Tab-separated table of C-alpha atoms in Angstrom:
chain	number	residue	atom	x	y	z
A	1	MET	CA	-5.920	-7.929	30.312
A	2	GLU	CA	-3.496	-9.371	32.872
A	3	ALA	CA	-0.680	-7.215	31.429
A	4	HIS	CA	-2.544	-4.125	32.560
A	5	ARG	CA	-1.481	-2.299	29.404
A	6	ARG	CA	-3.573	-0.386	26.964
A	7	ILE	CA	-3.757	-2.031	23.536
A	8	SER	CA	-3.310	0.119	20.435
A	9	PHE	CA	-5.013	-1.728	17.589
A	10	LEU	CA	-3.945	-1.220	13.998
A	11	ILE	CA	-6.862	0.037	11.906
A	12	ALA	CA	-7.266	0.895	8.218
A	13	GLU	CA	-6.583	4.616	7.623
A	14	LYS	CA	-9.798	4.673	5.555
A	15	SER	CA	-11.785	3.649	8.623
A	16	MET	CA	-10.193	6.451	10.614
A	17	ARG	CA	-11.910	8.921	8.257
A	18	ARG	CA	-15.370	7.640	9.086
A	19	ARG	CA	-17.103	9.845	11.620
A	20	PHE	CA	-18.153	7.429	14.308
A	21	ILE	CA	-15.580	4.668	13.829
A	22	GLY	CA	-12.774	7.168	13.510
A	23	ALA	CA	-13.745	8.975	16.700
A	24	VAL	CA	-13.873	5.702	18.678
A	25	ALA	CA	-10.592	4.501	17.177
A	26	ARG	CA	-8.796	7.728	18.032
A	27	ALA	CA	-10.145	7.593	21.599
A	28	ALA	CA	-8.842	4.017	21.868
A	29	GLY	CA	-5.385	5.051	20.618
A	30	ALA	CA	-5.548	3.055	17.408
A	31	VAL	CA	-2.725	3.252	14.862
A	32	PRO	CA	-3.887	4.083	11.308
A	33	VAL	CA	-2.500	1.923	8.512
A	34	GLY	CA	-2.600	3.107	4.894
A	35	ARG	CA	-3.602	0.402	2.369
A	36	ALA	CA	-3.010	0.663	-1.318
A	37	LEU	CA	-6.439	-0.844	-2.163
A	38	ASP	CA	-8.144	1.907	-0.249
A	39	SER	CA	-6.677	4.470	-2.679
A	40	THR	CA	-7.524	2.911	-6.035
A	41	ARG	CA	-8.585	5.164	-8.914
A	42	PRO	CA	-9.823	4.371	-12.455
A	43	ALA	CA	-7.119	4.351	-15.100
A	44	THR	CA	-7.171	5.231	-18.768
A	45	GLY	CA	-7.609	2.520	-21.402
A	46	LYS	CA	-7.718	-1.284	-21.031
A	47	ILE	CA	-5.195	-4.017	-20.241
A	48	TYR	CA	-4.719	-7.588	-21.356
A	49	LEU	CA	-2.340	-10.536	-20.924
A	50	PRO	CA	-0.794	-11.322	-24.315
A	51	ASP	CA	0.976	-14.588	-23.370
A	52	PRO	CA	-0.295	-16.092	-20.083
A	53	THR	CA	1.682	-19.307	-20.630
A	54	ASN	CA	5.185	-18.026	-21.421
A	55	GLU	CA	5.066	-14.488	-19.998
A	56	PRO	CA	2.452	-14.334	-17.223
A	57	THR	CA	3.964	-11.140	-15.730
A	58	LEU	CA	3.815	-9.117	-18.965
A	59	ILE	CA	0.816	-6.788	-19.235
A	60	ARG	CA	0.027	-4.756	-22.328
A	61	GLY	CA	-2.316	-1.783	-22.569
A	62	VAL	CA	-4.672	-0.351	-25.197
A	63	GLY	CA	-4.949	3.449	-24.993
A	64	THR	CA	-3.252	3.369	-21.584
A	65	ASP	CA	-1.014	5.964	-19.984
A	66	PHE	CA	1.122	3.850	-17.663
A	67	GLU	CA	3.999	6.341	-17.346
A	68	LYS	CA	1.633	8.992	-15.924
A	69	GLU	CA	-0.902	6.893	-14.023
A	70	ALA	CA	0.936	3.758	-12.777
A	71	GLN	CA	3.781	3.569	-10.280
A	72	VAL	CA	6.526	1.086	-9.610
A	73	GLY	CA	5.568	-0.666	-6.385
A	74	GLY	CA	1.921	0.274	-6.914
A	75	LEU	CA	-0.843	-2.050	-7.978
A	76	LEU	CA	-2.901	-2.878	-11.067
A	77	VAL	CA	-6.411	-3.795	-9.911
A	78	LEU	CA	-8.995	-5.711	-11.929
A	79	PRO	CA	-12.808	-5.244	-11.670
A	80	THR	CA	-14.436	-6.922	-8.678
A	81	VAL	CA	-15.908	-10.377	-9.159
A	82	ASN	CA	-17.814	-12.072	-6.304
A	83	GLY	CA	-16.570	-9.461	-3.863
A	84	THR	CA	-12.901	-9.897	-4.751
A	85	ALA	CA	-10.695	-7.684	-6.970
A	86	ALA	CA	-7.524	-9.378	-8.218
A	87	ASN	CA	-4.410	-7.163	-8.032
A	88	ALA	CA	-0.727	-7.377	-8.777
A	89	GLU	CA	2.321	-5.217	-8.016
A	90	VAL	CA	4.054	-3.251	-10.723
A	91	LEU	CA	7.747	-4.168	-11.108
A	92	GLN	CA	8.688	-2.154	-14.191
A	93	ILE	CA	6.979	0.395	-16.501
A	94	ARG	CA	8.104	-0.056	-20.078
A	95	GLY	CA	6.353	2.822	-21.736
A	96	ASN	CA	2.702	3.843	-21.818
A	97	GLU	CA	1.427	0.482	-23.017
A	98	GLU	CA	3.594	-2.161	-21.370
A	99	ILE	CA	4.183	-3.200	-17.773
A	100	ARG	CA	6.145	-5.987	-16.117
A	101	LEU	CA	4.586	-7.277	-12.862
A	102	LYS	CA	6.466	-8.449	-9.781
A	103	LYS	CA	4.256	-11.596	-9.685
A	104	ASP	CA	1.520	-12.713	-12.081
A	105	PHE	CA	-2.172	-12.372	-11.382
A	106	LYS	CA	-3.433	-15.441	-9.563
A	107	GLY	CA	-6.647	-17.391	-10.134
A	108	ASP	CA	-8.723	-18.455	-13.090
A	109	VAL	CA	-11.067	-15.483	-12.763
A	110	ALA	CA	-8.224	-12.971	-13.188
A	111	LEU	CA	-6.813	-14.906	-16.148
A	112	ARG	CA	-10.209	-14.984	-17.818
A	113	GLN	CA	-10.545	-11.237	-17.255
A	114	LEU	CA	-7.184	-10.558	-18.808
A	115	THR	CA	-7.547	-12.895	-21.820
A	116	GLY	CA	-11.282	-12.887	-22.418
A	117	LYS	CA	-11.252	-16.615	-22.854
A	118	PRO	CA	-11.832	-19.711	-20.694
A	119	LEU	CA	-8.743	-21.467	-19.430
A	120	GLU	CA	-7.645	-24.985	-18.688
A	121	GLY	CA	-6.709	-25.999	-15.142
A	122	ASP	CA	-3.000	-25.253	-15.697
A	123	GLY	CA	-3.662	-21.676	-16.747
A	124	LYS	CA	-3.161	-22.310	-20.461
A	125	LEU	CA	-5.600	-21.167	-23.091
A	126	GLU	CA	-7.938	-23.916	-24.319
A	127	ASN	CA	-7.286	-25.505	-27.677
A	128	GLY	CA	-8.211	-23.149	-30.489
A	129	GLU	CA	-8.541	-20.156	-28.211
A	130	ALA	CA	-4.981	-18.725	-28.502
A	131	GLU	CA	-5.649	-17.100	-31.890
A	132	LYS	CA	-9.014	-15.732	-30.729
A	133	ALA	CA	-7.330	-14.217	-27.677
A	134	LYS	CA	-5.346	-11.971	-29.977
A	135	GLU	CA	-8.654	-10.209	-30.864
A	136	PHE	CA	-9.420	-9.502	-27.210
A	137	GLU	CA	-9.524	-5.705	-26.602
A	138	GLY	CA	-8.704	-5.839	-22.907
A	139	ILE	CA	-10.457	-5.005	-19.670
A	140	THR	CA	-10.853	-1.786	-17.694
A	141	PHE	CA	-8.729	-1.516	-14.586
A	142	LYS	CA	-7.702	0.683	-11.674
A	143	VAL	CA	-4.365	1.704	-10.250
A	144	ALA	CA	-3.292	2.026	-6.637
A	145	PRO	CA	-0.219	3.903	-5.385
A	146	LYS	CA	2.743	2.485	-3.567
A	147	VAL	CA	2.144	2.952	0.167
A	148	ASP	CA	5.072	3.890	2.424
A	149	GLN	CA	4.455	2.142	5.737
A	150	SER	CA	7.537	3.551	7.458
A	151	LEU	CA	5.388	5.989	9.510
A	152	VAL	CA	3.228	3.091	10.699
A	153	TYR	CA	6.239	1.058	11.772
A	154	ASP	CA	7.704	4.116	13.533
A	155	ALA	CA	4.449	4.594	15.488
A	156	VAL	CA	4.346	0.894	16.432
A	157	PHE	CA	7.995	0.893	17.548
A	158	GLU	CA	7.356	3.942	19.667
A	159	ARG	CA	4.444	2.306	21.484
A	160	LEU	CA	6.369	-0.932	22.012
A	161	GLN	CA	9.431	0.890	23.345
A	162	LEU	CA	7.125	2.652	25.849
A	163	GLU	CA	6.067	-0.829	27.086
A	164	GLY	CA	2.730	-0.600	25.355
A	165	CYS	CA	0.761	-3.274	23.555
A	166	VAL	CA	-0.105	-3.336	19.834
A	167	GLY	CA	-3.020	-5.343	18.491
A	168	ILE	CA	-2.812	-6.584	14.936
A	169	PHE	CA	-4.948	-8.833	12.766
A	170	PRO	CA	-2.107	-10.589	10.887
A	171	GLU	CA	-4.306	-12.099	8.171
A	172	GLY	CA	-4.711	-8.560	6.833
A	173	GLY	CA	-8.508	-8.324	6.885
A	174	SER	CA	-11.768	-9.896	8.045
A	175	HIS	CA	-13.282	-12.946	6.362
A	176	ASP	CA	-15.792	-15.737	6.986
A	177	ARG	CA	-13.636	-18.698	5.950
A	178	THR	CA	-13.253	-21.675	8.213
A	179	GLU	CA	-9.464	-21.655	8.230
A	180	LEU	CA	-6.701	-19.129	8.647
A	181	LEU	CA	-5.515	-17.075	5.671
A	182	PRO	CA	-1.752	-16.740	4.990
A	183	LEU	CA	-0.321	-14.153	7.400
A	184	LYS	CA	0.936	-10.762	6.227
A	185	ALA	CA	4.560	-9.947	7.029
A	186	GLY	CA	3.740	-6.889	9.177
A	187	VAL	CA	3.510	-8.695	12.559
A	188	ALA	CA	6.931	-10.262	12.076
A	189	ILE	CA	8.576	-7.063	10.839
A	190	MET	CA	7.176	-5.159	13.816
A	191	ALA	CA	8.431	-7.654	16.325
A	192	LEU	CA	11.845	-8.105	14.759
A	193	GLY	CA	12.369	-4.381	14.149
A	194	SER	CA	11.451	-3.550	17.709
A	195	LEU	CA	13.815	-6.144	19.148
A	196	ALA	CA	16.563	-5.079	16.789
A	197	ALA	CA	16.335	-1.579	18.224
A	198	ASN	CA	15.992	-2.740	21.833
A	199	PRO	CA	16.914	-6.424	22.453
A	200	ASP	CA	16.170	-6.104	26.172
A	201	SER	CA	12.581	-4.925	25.755
A	202	GLY	CA	11.154	-8.357	26.598
A	203	LEU	CA	8.742	-8.202	23.660
A	204	LYS	CA	6.506	-11.207	23.195
A	205	ILE	CA	3.759	-12.038	20.733
A	206	VAL	CA	0.507	-13.207	22.308
A	207	PRO	CA	-1.640	-15.328	19.910
A	208	CYS	CA	-5.349	-14.701	20.105
A	209	GLY	CA	-7.814	-16.982	18.305
A	210	MET	CA	-11.360	-15.932	17.489
A	211	ASN	CA	-14.241	-18.085	16.252
A	212	TYR	CA	-17.834	-17.014	15.676
A	213	PHE	CA	-20.962	-19.184	15.848
A	214	HIS	CA	-22.873	-16.869	13.506
A	215	ALA	CA	-20.500	-14.161	12.328
A	216	HIS	CA	-23.124	-12.212	10.360
A	217	LYS	CA	-25.702	-12.139	13.117
A	218	PHE	CA	-25.766	-9.179	15.516
A	219	ARG	CA	-24.643	-10.122	19.073
A	220	SER	CA	-24.020	-13.706	18.138
A	221	ARG	CA	-21.716	-15.870	20.289
A	222	ALA	CA	-17.965	-15.717	19.812
A	223	VAL	CA	-15.082	-17.710	21.295
A	224	VAL	CA	-11.865	-15.855	22.098
A	225	GLU	CA	-8.841	-17.849	23.262
A	226	PHE	CA	-5.369	-16.618	24.237
A	227	GLY	CA	-2.351	-18.828	23.797
A	228	THR	CA	1.110	-19.032	25.309
A	229	PRO	CA	3.158	-15.905	24.515
A	230	VAL	CA	5.684	-16.440	21.723
A	231	GLU	CA	9.243	-15.415	22.478
A	232	VAL	CA	11.136	-14.278	19.445
A	233	PRO	CA	14.466	-16.185	19.174
A	234	MET	CA	17.420	-13.781	19.291
A	235	GLU	CA	19.033	-15.654	16.393
A	236	LEU	CA	16.166	-14.434	14.234
A	237	VAL	CA	16.741	-10.865	15.454
A	238	GLU	CA	20.423	-11.170	14.577
A	239	LEU	CA	19.497	-12.643	11.193
A	240	TYR	CA	17.168	-9.678	10.654
A	241	LYS	CA	19.911	-7.177	11.644
A	242	SER	CA	22.424	-8.807	9.331
A	243	GLY	CA	20.332	-8.061	6.284
A	244	GLU	CA	18.547	-11.397	5.930
A	245	ARG	CA	15.197	-9.793	6.684
A	246	ARG	CA	13.137	-11.914	4.306
A	247	GLU	CA	14.320	-15.187	5.844
A	248	ALA	CA	13.985	-13.936	9.428
A	249	THR	CA	10.489	-12.707	8.676
A	250	ARG	CA	9.520	-16.007	7.014
A	251	GLN	CA	10.644	-18.075	9.970
A	252	LEU	CA	8.909	-15.887	12.538
A	253	LEU	CA	5.704	-15.874	10.484
A	254	GLU	CA	5.653	-19.652	10.477
A	255	THR	CA	6.060	-19.674	14.248
A	256	VAL	CA	3.230	-17.131	14.715
A	257	TYR	CA	1.000	-19.086	12.298
A	258	GLN	CA	1.420	-22.281	14.277
A	259	ALA	CA	0.667	-20.399	17.510
A	260	LEU	CA	-2.569	-19.050	16.002
A	261	VAL	CA	-3.572	-22.455	14.718
A	262	ALA	CA	-3.251	-23.758	18.287
A	263	VAL	CA	-5.902	-21.263	19.543
A	264	THR	CA	-8.207	-21.236	16.543
A	265	VAL	CA	-10.733	-23.929	15.602
A	266	THR	CA	-10.347	-24.649	11.889
A	267	SER	CA	-12.263	-27.032	9.633
A	268	PRO	CA	-12.780	-27.866	5.968
A	269	ASP	CA	-16.273	-26.371	5.851
A	270	TYR	CA	-18.816	-24.318	7.869
A	271	ASP	CA	-21.009	-27.218	8.999
A	272	THR	CA	-18.031	-29.103	10.449
A	273	LEU	CA	-16.911	-25.900	12.210
A	274	MET	CA	-20.311	-25.499	13.842
A	275	VAL	CA	-20.205	-29.082	15.076
A	276	CYS	CA	-16.734	-28.587	16.500
A	277	LEU	CA	-17.616	-25.341	18.222
A	278	GLY	CA	-20.810	-26.830	19.651
A	279	PHE	CA	-18.910	-29.844	20.971
A	280	LEU	CA	-16.125	-27.777	22.498
A	281	PHE	CA	-18.061	-24.822	23.891
A	282	GLY	CA	-21.739	-25.817	23.811
A	283	HIS	CA	-24.597	-23.834	22.165
């Protein structure tokens, strides 16, 4: 890299515990990140959604022990379907058999799991199914603890203050979709927090786009493109310091997202992506 600085990539703490990957990551100076979904455990009983239309954030349990097993700020995790396990954050525990979520479970699959019945496009139970849903006994689930990321942020701030580089995959995970996923807040919080502590550090965010010709094929071709470094506006840093962290983070995330779009080839489907990559970079 032209910056002549060693990059410390963020890596899942779970991966650090794997023998070979962990050894390589430690040698490379990677920063471990704890993820709630890496610490899920089976919970007692079953859960269901009693009123998905009027109270989509209210979860009830059958034979559950929420007060002992669940945690405010933790997650309720549904069984995996097609490689994806829907989850939602716990806002309030109202006894052993009732929980209020911070946000409702998203997607038709999760709603079917929690009601046992097919749903219309707007998330409402189909005609005649509301009464039958009352007979639904619930679905098994897992819980995940609340993860305190303060140690991760401290480690990142330390590296940045020492004029190091930190590598982060802001989408929060790997995927084979043909467009970017919504970005996680971490990249913005790290940049804003570091500049709040040291406004004269000169911190910049360098967007890096990656596209693969055949992502699941060993040693297939990949395209890596670096964009113009993003300078964080000091007004956002001041906004962050004044307590408006959510708004400052939102604005910076939008800036970073647009910077990533500029260096990433996106398309509505895989075939179109292959045509675009072939045209731009050749086969």
